[in-house]
């Protein structure tokens, strides 16, 4: 199966045109969110100023879940099409998602210390988010050996997402219930707007990270091709391995998988 929009040339062209716009928009939204969350939003009558950590904690938690759902979808598409860029999406998503999950755990600990008296409790919500962090790390580890195994592992780990979402409803937990649901929100509009703005900036930041990593991989492969043409004697080992990897493909659908494995080994050799 062939996807015209996933051609490396189009990815490099579009990312070059719109990356600066995305960076500028991210800075603008983040500045607005910081101003509203610090100087406009009122203090909480129970938690005081400590509650302001929710402006980064809640969006980071949402991003950790949304990125995993997107990563699982990309893994399913990779298993169906064997297109290497879907595997690249999953790998980049695992790195970004792991960062957001770790940030969620850290900010949750600092928020819980004045409220619960400790940085960590084996609460259902906290434990399930910790499991999500380990799933991200496991996905990164499996991708070093087999893209197919990593994709299957990611799809299986999708079971943890509804557990995280409904853990505060299924068990008696210290973590507060969800303030935003399909029935409405209990958060005042002056607090909700900064949260949504920071969520938007996190979306943009994730897109920037993904663009940078994708461009780096494509440029690395292009650099290898140029080096091979200029000085083929110094790249014989890499060329032979890469050609052998491609020749092992028995069908057009499988060829993308072998090219991806060759690229992974090639980047390690570099």
mmCIF file of N, CA, C and O in Angstrom, residues 19-99:
data_model
loop_
_atom_site.group_PDB
_atom_site.id
_atom_site.type_symbol
_atom_site.label_atom_id
_atom_site.label_comp_id
_atom_site.label_asym_id
_atom_site.label_seq_id
_atom_site.Cartn_x
_atom_site.Cartn_y
_atom_site.Cartn_z
ATOM 1 N N UNK A 19 7.350 24.636 10.014
ATOM 2 C CA UNK A 19 7.944 24.413 11.337
ATOM 3 C C UNK A 19 8.079 25.726 12.099
ATOM 4 O O UNK A 19 7.768 25.807 13.294
ATOM 5 N N UNK A 20 8.539 26.763 11.429
ATOM 6 C CA UNK A 20 8.727 28.054 12.111
ATOM 7 C C UNK A 20 7.383 28.637 12.548
ATOM 8 O O UNK A 20 7.290 29.244 13.622
ATOM 9 N N UNK A 21 6.364 28.471 11.718
ATOM 10 C CA UNK A 21 5.033 28.948 12.107
ATOM 11 C C UNK A 21 4.549 28.206 13.340
ATOM 12 O O UNK A 21 3.984 28.802 14.275
ATOM 13 N N UNK A 22 4.784 26.888 13.384
ATOM 14 C CA UNK A 22 4.361 26.088 14.524
ATOM 15 C C UNK A 22 5.112 26.491 15.784
ATOM 16 O O UNK A 22 4.516 26.582 16.867
ATOM 17 N N UNK A 23 6.406 26.776 15.654
ATOM 18 C CA UNK A 23 7.201 27.195 16.815
ATOM 19 C C UNK A 23 6.712 28.547 17.337
ATOM 20 O O UNK A 23 6.548 28.745 18.550
ATOM 21 N N UNK A 24 6.479 29.485 16.432
ATOM 22 C CA UNK A 24 5.981 30.789 16.851
ATOM 23 C C UNK A 24 4.618 30.708 17.511
ATOM 24 O O UNK A 24 4.371 31.377 18.527
ATOM 25 N N UNK A 25 3.734 29.900 16.955
ATOM 26 C CA UNK A 25 2.408 29.737 17.543
ATOM 27 C C UNK A 25 2.503 29.090 18.922
ATOM 28 O O UNK A 25 1.763 29.462 19.847
ATOM 29 N N UNK A 26 3.434 28.134 19.074
ATOM 30 C CA UNK A 26 3.618 27.475 20.368
ATOM 31 C C UNK A 26 4.079 28.478 21.421
ATOM 32 O O UNK A 26 3.569 28.485 22.551
ATOM 33 N N UNK A 27 5.038 29.344 21.075
ATOM 34 C CA UNK A 27 5.505 30.362 22.007
ATOM 35 C C UNK A 27 4.381 31.327 22.383
ATOM 36 O O UNK A 27 4.230 31.713 23.553
ATOM 37 N N UNK A 28 3.577 31.728 21.403
ATOM 38 C CA UNK A 28 2.496 32.673 21.646
ATOM 39 C C UNK A 28 1.455 32.090 22.590
ATOM 40 O O UNK A 28 1.047 32.734 23.574
ATOM 41 N N UNK A 29 1.034 30.850 22.335
ATOM 42 C CA UNK A 29 0.020 30.208 23.178
ATOM 43 C C UNK A 29 0.568 29.964 24.576
ATOM 44 O O UNK A 29 -0.130 30.158 25.582
ATOM 45 N N UNK A 30 1.830 29.527 24.666
ATOM 46 C CA UNK A 30 2.425 29.279 25.979
ATOM 47 C C UNK A 30 2.527 30.557 26.795
ATOM 48 O O UNK A 30 2.269 30.560 28.011
ATOM 49 N N UNK A 31 2.883 31.667 26.151
ATOM 50 C CA UNK A 31 2.970 32.948 26.869
ATOM 51 C C UNK A 31 1.598 33.378 27.383
ATOM 52 O O UNK A 31 1.469 33.847 28.533
ATOM 53 N N UNK A 32 0.564 33.228 26.566
ATOM 54 C CA UNK A 32 -0.789 33.564 27.017
ATOM 55 C C UNK A 32 -1.211 32.687 28.189
ATOM 56 O O UNK A 32 -1.804 33.167 29.165
ATOM 57 N N UNK A 33 -0.890 31.371 28.099
ATOM 58 C CA UNK A 33 -1.279 30.443 29.161
ATOM 59 C C UNK A 33 -0.565 30.771 30.465
ATOM 60 O O UNK A 33 -1.175 30.729 31.548
ATOM 61 N N UNK A 34 0.716 31.101 30.395
ATOM 62 C CA UNK A 34 1.460 31.446 31.611
ATOM 63 C C UNK A 34 0.900 32.704 32.259
ATOM 64 O O UNK A 34 0.738 32.783 33.483
ATOM 65 N N UNK A 35 0.589 33.694 31.431
ATOM 66 C CA UNK A 35 0.031 34.942 31.974
ATOM 67 C C UNK A 35 -1.320 34.696 32.648
ATOM 68 O O UNK A 35 -1.559 35.165 33.776
ATOM 69 N N UNK A 36 -2.193 33.956 31.991
ATOM 70 C CA UNK A 36 -3.524 33.720 32.551
ATOM 71 C C UNK A 36 -3.465 32.838 33.801
ATOM 72 O O UNK A 36 -4.224 33.042 34.747
ATOM 73 N N UNK A 37 -2.580 31.842 33.804
ATOM 74 C CA UNK A 37 -2.536 30.907 34.932
ATOM 75 C C UNK A 37 -1.897 31.506 36.176
ATOM 76 O O UNK A 37 -2.214 31.100 37.301
ATOM 77 N N UNK A 38 -1.014 32.504 36.008
ATOM 78 C CA UNK A 38 -0.305 33.072 37.160
ATOM 79 C C UNK A 38 -0.963 34.363 37.649
ATOM 80 O O UNK A 38 -1.147 34.566 38.859
ATOM 81 N N UNK A 39 -1.332 35.236 36.724
ATOM 82 C CA UNK A 39 -1.781 36.569 37.131
ATOM 83 C C UNK A 39 -3.286 36.788 37.009
ATOM 84 O O UNK A 39 -3.809 37.744 37.593
ATOM 85 N N UNK A 40 -3.979 35.960 36.262
ATOM 86 C CA UNK A 40 -5.418 36.160 36.066
ATOM 87 C C UNK A 40 -6.244 35.171 36.871
ATOM 88 O O UNK A 40 -7.208 35.550 37.544
ATOM 89 N N UNK A 41 -5.890 33.894 36.819
ATOM 90 C CA UNK A 41 -6.661 32.870 37.526
ATOM 91 C C UNK A 41 -6.596 33.096 39.028
ATOM 92 O O UNK A 41 -5.522 33.375 39.585
ATOM 93 N N UNK A 42 -7.717 32.978 39.720
ATOM 94 C CA UNK A 42 -7.724 33.213 41.179
ATOM 95 C C UNK A 42 -7.124 32.037 41.941
ATOM 96 O O UNK A 42 -6.962 30.938 41.405
ATOM 97 N N UNK A 43 -6.833 32.267 43.202
ATOM 98 C CA UNK A 43 -6.329 31.208 44.063
ATOM 99 C C UNK A 43 -7.480 30.291 44.498
ATOM 100 O O UNK A 43 -8.636 30.716 44.573
ATOM 101 N N UNK A 44 -7.129 29.057 44.800
ATOM 102 C CA UNK A 44 -8.127 28.104 45.282
ATOM 103 C C UNK A 44 -8.333 28.303 46.787
ATOM 104 O O UNK A 44 -7.365 28.480 47.545
ATOM 105 N N UNK A 45 -9.572 28.273 47.214
ATOM 106 C CA UNK A 45 -9.846 28.577 48.625
ATOM 107 C C UNK A 45 -9.410 27.454 49.553
ATOM 108 O O UNK A 45 -9.273 27.670 50.768
ATOM 109 N N UNK A 46 -9.185 26.244 49.043
ATOM 110 C CA UNK A 46 -8.730 25.133 49.867
ATOM 111 C C UNK A 46 -7.224 24.911 49.747
ATOM 112 O O UNK A 46 -6.535 24.715 50.742
ATOM 113 N N UNK A 47 -6.697 24.917 48.495
ATOM 114 C CA UNK A 47 -5.303 24.578 48.261
ATOM 115 C C UNK A 47 -4.388 25.792 48.175
ATOM 116 O O UNK A 47 -3.166 25.637 48.161
ATOM 117 N N UNK A 48 -4.963 26.978 48.064
ATOM 118 C CA UNK A 48 -4.135 28.169 47.963
ATOM 119 C C UNK A 48 -3.430 28.244 46.623
ATOM 120 O O UNK A 48 -3.998 27.925 45.577
ATOM 121 N N UNK A 49 -2.169 28.643 46.656
ATOM 122 C CA UNK A 49 -1.390 28.775 45.425
ATOM 123 C C UNK A 49 -0.835 27.446 44.939
ATOM 124 O O UNK A 49 -0.361 27.355 43.795
ATOM 125 N N UNK A 50 -0.862 26.420 45.774
ATOM 126 C CA UNK A 50 -0.308 25.130 45.369
ATOM 127 C C UNK A 50 -1.078 24.499 44.214
ATOM 128 O O UNK A 50 -0.537 23.680 43.473
ATOM 129 N N UNK A 51 -2.328 24.902 44.050
ATOM 130 C CA UNK A 51 -3.145 24.254 43.034
ATOM 131 C C UNK A 51 -2.688 24.623 41.622
ATOM 132 O O UNK A 51 -3.050 23.934 40.648
ATOM 133 N N UNK A 52 -1.900 25.698 41.474
ATOM 134 C CA UNK A 52 -1.538 26.174 40.131
ATOM 135 C C UNK A 52 -0.719 25.157 39.352
ATOM 136 O O UNK A 52 -0.555 25.305 38.132
ATOM 137 N N UNK A 53 -0.220 24.144 40.012
ATOM 138 C CA UNK A 53 0.523 23.113 39.293
ATOM 139 C C UNK A 53 -0.390 22.310 38.373
ATOM 140 O O UNK A 53 0.074 21.627 37.456
ATOM 141 N N UNK A 54 -1.712 22.411 38.579
ATOM 142 C CA UNK A 54 -2.632 21.693 37.697
ATOM 143 C C UNK A 54 -2.566 22.226 36.271
ATOM 144 O O UNK A 54 -2.926 21.508 35.320
ATOM 145 N N UNK A 55 -2.105 23.443 36.098
ATOM 146 C CA UNK A 55 -2.068 24.024 34.754
ATOM 147 C C UNK A 55 -1.049 23.336 33.858
ATOM 148 O O UNK A 55 -1.128 23.473 32.625
ATOM 149 N N UNK A 56 -0.090 22.632 34.446
ATOM 150 C CA UNK A 56 0.833 21.822 33.644
ATOM 151 C C UNK A 56 0.611 20.327 33.878
ATOM 152 O O UNK A 56 0.877 19.506 33.005
ATOM 153 N N UNK A 57 0.122 19.982 35.083
ATOM 154 C CA UNK A 57 -0.070 18.568 35.399
ATOM 155 C C UNK A 57 -1.201 17.951 34.580
ATOM 156 O O UNK A 57 -1.035 16.887 33.979
ATOM 157 N N UNK A 58 -2.326 18.623 34.528
ATOM 158 C CA UNK A 58 -3.485 18.074 33.816
ATOM 159 C C UNK A 58 -3.235 17.983 32.314
ATOM 160 O O UNK A 58 -3.483 16.927 31.703
ATOM 161 N N UNK A 59 -2.742 19.041 31.644
ATOM 162 C CA UNK A 59 -2.458 18.886 30.206
ATOM 163 C C UNK A 59 -1.419 17.820 29.910
ATOM 164 O O UNK A 59 -1.530 17.101 28.898
ATOM 165 N N UNK A 60 -0.397 17.687 30.768
ATOM 166 C CA UNK A 60 0.602 16.647 30.548
ATOM 167 C C UNK A 60 -0.015 15.254 30.667
ATOM 168 O O UNK A 60 0.318 14.346 29.894
ATOM 169 N N UNK A 61 -0.925 15.081 31.625
ATOM 170 C CA UNK A 61 -1.603 13.786 31.768
ATOM 171 C C UNK A 61 -2.468 13.489 30.542
ATOM 172 O O UNK A 61 -2.492 12.352 30.045
ATOM 173 N N UNK A 62 -3.182 14.486 30.056
ATOM 174 C CA UNK A 62 -3.978 14.282 28.838
ATOM 175 C C UNK A 62 -3.092 13.921 27.650
ATOM 176 O O UNK A 62 -3.429 13.036 26.867
ATOM 177 N N UNK A 63 -1.958 14.600 27.529
ATOM 178 C CA UNK A 63 -1.061 14.327 26.408
ATOM 179 C C UNK A 63 -0.494 12.917 26.473
ATOM 180 O O UNK A 63 -0.343 12.252 25.445
ATOM 181 N N UNK A 64 -0.172 12.444 27.674
ATOM 182 C CA UNK A 64 0.364 11.086 27.799
ATOM 183 C C UNK A 64 -0.639 10.043 27.312
ATOM 184 O O UNK A 64 -0.250 9.027 26.718
ATOM 185 N N UNK A 65 -1.938 10.290 27.525
ATOM 186 C CA UNK A 65 -2.972 9.366 27.055
ATOM 187 C C UNK A 65 -3.232 9.524 25.562
ATOM 188 O O UNK A 65 -3.340 8.525 24.829
ATOM 189 N N UNK A 66 -3.322 10.762 25.097
ATOM 190 C CA UNK A 66 -3.618 10.997 23.687
ATOM 191 C C UNK A 66 -2.484 10.520 22.786
ATOM 192 O O UNK A 66 -2.739 9.948 21.710
ATOM 193 N N UNK A 67 -1.255 10.729 23.215
ATOM 194 C CA UNK A 67 -0.119 10.270 22.418
ATOM 195 C C UNK A 67 -0.106 8.752 22.328
ATOM 196 O O UNK A 67 0.190 8.178 21.268
ATOM 197 N N UNK A 68 -0.458 8.084 23.423
ATOM 198 C CA UNK A 68 -0.460 6.625 23.363
ATOM 199 C C UNK A 68 -1.550 6.119 22.421
ATOM 200 O O UNK A 68 -1.340 5.145 21.690
ATOM 201 N N UNK A 69 -2.721 6.755 22.438
ATOM 202 C CA UNK A 69 -3.786 6.347 21.514
ATOM 203 C C UNK A 69 -3.333 6.545 20.065
ATOM 204 O O UNK A 69 -3.543 5.674 19.205
ATOM 205 N N UNK A 70 -2.699 7.690 19.787
ATOM 206 C CA UNK A 70 -2.182 7.933 18.437
ATOM 207 C C UNK A 70 -1.091 6.938 18.080
ATOM 208 O O UNK A 70 -1.011 6.460 16.934
ATOM 209 N N UNK A 71 -0.246 6.601 19.046
ATOM 210 C CA UNK A 71 0.818 5.635 18.798
ATOM 211 C C UNK A 71 0.252 4.247 18.522
ATOM 212 O O UNK A 71 0.747 3.516 17.656
ATOM 213 N N UNK A 72 -0.808 3.869 19.237
ATOM 214 C CA UNK A 72 -1.447 2.571 18.986
ATOM 215 C C UNK A 72 -2.075 2.532 17.597
ATOM 216 O O UNK A 72 -1.993 1.519 16.885
ATOM 217 N N UNK A 73 -2.707 3.631 17.192
ATOM 218 C CA UNK A 73 -3.276 3.698 15.848
ATOM 219 C C UNK A 73 -2.192 3.575 14.789
ATOM 220 O O UNK A 73 -2.366 2.863 13.778
ATOM 221 N N UNK A 74 -1.073 4.258 15.000
ATOM 222 C CA UNK A 74 0.040 4.153 14.068
ATOM 223 C C UNK A 74 0.590 2.725 14.017
ATOM 224 O O UNK A 74 0.974 2.237 12.946
ATOM 225 N N UNK A 75 0.614 2.039 15.153
ATOM 226 C CA UNK A 75 1.103 0.661 15.178
ATOM 227 C C UNK A 75 0.172 -0.266 14.402
ATOM 228 O O UNK A 75 0.625 -1.167 13.691
ATOM 229 N N UNK A 76 -1.131 -0.042 14.529
ATOM 230 C CA UNK A 76 -2.089 -0.847 13.768
ATOM 231 C C UNK A 76 -1.898 -0.634 12.271
ATOM 232 O O UNK A 76 -1.880 -1.595 11.478
ATOM 233 N N UNK A 77 -1.720 0.618 11.859
ATOM 234 C CA UNK A 77 -1.497 0.909 10.450
ATOM 235 C C UNK A 77 -0.190 0.306 9.955
ATOM 236 O O UNK A 77 -0.098 -0.144 8.801
ATOM 237 N N UNK A 78 0.825 0.268 10.822
ATOM 238 C CA UNK A 78 2.086 -0.363 10.418
ATOM 239 C C UNK A 78 1.906 -1.866 10.224
ATOM 240 O O UNK A 78 2.442 -2.442 9.272
ATOM 241 N N UNK A 79 1.172 -2.510 11.121
ATOM 242 C CA UNK A 79 0.944 -3.942 10.975
ATOM 243 C C UNK A 79 0.154 -4.257 9.709
ATOM 244 O O UNK A 79 0.342 -5.325 9.107
ATOM 245 N N UNK A 80 -0.713 -3.343 9.287
ATOM 246 C CA UNK A 80 -1.532 -3.574 8.101
ATOM 247 C C UNK A 80 -0.804 -3.232 6.810
ATOM 248 O O UNK A 80 -0.997 -3.910 5.783
ATOM 249 N N UNK A 81 0.021 -2.194 6.836
ATOM 250 C CA UNK A 81 0.641 -1.700 5.600
ATOM 251 C C UNK A 81 2.138 -1.950 5.513
ATOM 252 O O UNK A 81 2.692 -1.916 4.406
ATOM 253 N N UNK A 82 2.806 -2.117 6.654
ATOM 254 C CA UNK A 82 4.264 -2.263 6.713
ATOM 255 C C UNK A 82 4.994 -1.016 6.202
ATOM 256 O O UNK A 82 6.147 -1.103 5.770
ATOM 257 N N UNK A 83 4.333 0.121 6.245
ATOM 258 C CA UNK A 83 4.989 1.365 5.830
ATOM 259 C C UNK A 83 5.938 1.816 6.938
ATOM 260 O O UNK A 83 5.525 1.926 8.099
ATOM 261 N N UNK A 84 7.205 2.097 6.628
ATOM 262 C CA UNK A 84 8.188 2.398 7.693
ATOM 263 C C UNK A 84 7.906 3.685 8.438
ATOM 264 O O UNK A 84 8.304 3.826 9.588
ATOM 265 N N UNK A 85 7.228 4.643 7.801
ATOM 266 C CA UNK A 85 6.962 5.893 8.501
ATOM 267 C C UNK A 85 5.973 5.708 9.646
ATOM 268 O O UNK A 85 6.017 6.451 10.619
ATOM 269 N N UNK A 86 5.098 4.727 9.551
ATOM 270 C CA UNK A 86 4.206 4.451 10.670
ATOM 271 C C UNK A 86 4.993 3.929 11.871
ATOM 272 O O UNK A 86 4.669 4.232 13.014
ATOM 273 N N UNK A 87 6.022 3.147 11.598
ATOM 274 C CA UNK A 87 6.884 2.695 12.686
ATOM 275 C C UNK A 87 7.667 3.866 13.267
ATOM 276 O O UNK A 87 7.893 3.937 14.486
ATOM 277 N N UNK A 88 8.044 4.803 12.402
ATOM 278 C CA UNK A 88 8.726 6.006 12.882
ATOM 279 C C UNK A 88 7.795 6.843 13.750
ATOM 280 O O UNK A 88 8.213 7.380 14.780
ATOM 281 N N UNK A 89 6.521 6.938 13.371
ATOM 282 C CA UNK A 89 5.551 7.660 14.189
ATOM 283 C C UNK A 89 5.443 7.031 15.574
ATOM 284 O O UNK A 89 5.403 7.734 16.590
ATOM 285 N N UNK A 90 5.391 5.708 15.612
ATOM 286 C CA UNK A 90 5.268 5.016 16.900
ATOM 287 C C UNK A 90 6.504 5.229 17.766
ATOM 288 O O UNK A 90 6.393 5.450 18.980
ATOM 289 N N UNK A 91 7.665 5.171 17.148
ATOM 290 C CA UNK A 91 8.905 5.345 17.908
ATOM 291 C C UNK A 91 9.005 6.765 18.459
ATOM 292 O O UNK A 91 9.353 6.965 19.632
ATOM 293 N N UNK A 92 8.706 7.753 17.631
ATOM 294 C CA UNK A 92 8.743 9.138 18.101
ATOM 295 C C UNK A 92 7.683 9.375 19.169
ATOM 296 O O UNK A 92 7.932 10.055 20.168
ATOM 297 N N UNK A 93 6.495 8.795 18.963
ATOM 298 C CA UNK A 93 5.440 8.948 19.950
ATOM 299 C C UNK A 93 5.799 8.327 21.288
ATOM 300 O O UNK A 93 5.442 8.859 22.348
ATOM 301 N N UNK A 94 6.520 7.202 21.259
ATOM 302 C CA UNK A 94 6.923 6.561 22.512
ATOM 303 C C UNK A 94 7.886 7.448 23.299
ATOM 304 O O UNK A 94 7.791 7.549 24.529
ATOM 305 N N UNK A 95 8.793 8.107 22.603
ATOM 306 C CA UNK A 95 9.737 8.993 23.294
ATOM 307 C C UNK A 95 9.012 10.202 23.894
ATOM 308 O O UNK A 95 9.217 10.542 25.060
ATOM 309 N N UNK A 96 8.177 10.838 23.083
ATOM 310 C CA UNK A 96 7.462 12.023 23.560
ATOM 311 C C UNK A 96 6.472 11.655 24.654
ATOM 312 O O UNK A 96 6.341 12.357 25.668
ATOM 313 N N UNK A 97 5.756 10.546 24.467
ATOM 314 C CA UNK A 97 4.793 10.112 25.477
ATOM 315 C C UNK A 97 5.448 9.755 26.797
ATOM 316 O O UNK A 97 4.888 10.033 27.871
ATOM 317 N N UNK A 98 6.624 9.135 26.735
ATOM 318 C CA UNK A 98 7.335 8.803 27.970
ATOM 319 C C UNK A 98 7.728 10.071 28.732
ATOM 320 O O UNK A 98 7.643 10.119 29.967
ATOM 321 N N UNK A 99 8.132 11.114 28.009
ATOM 322 C CA UNK A 99 8.485 12.376 28.664
ATOM 323 C C UNK A 99 7.271 13.002 29.337
ATOM 324 O O UNK A 99 7.354 13.469 30.481
#
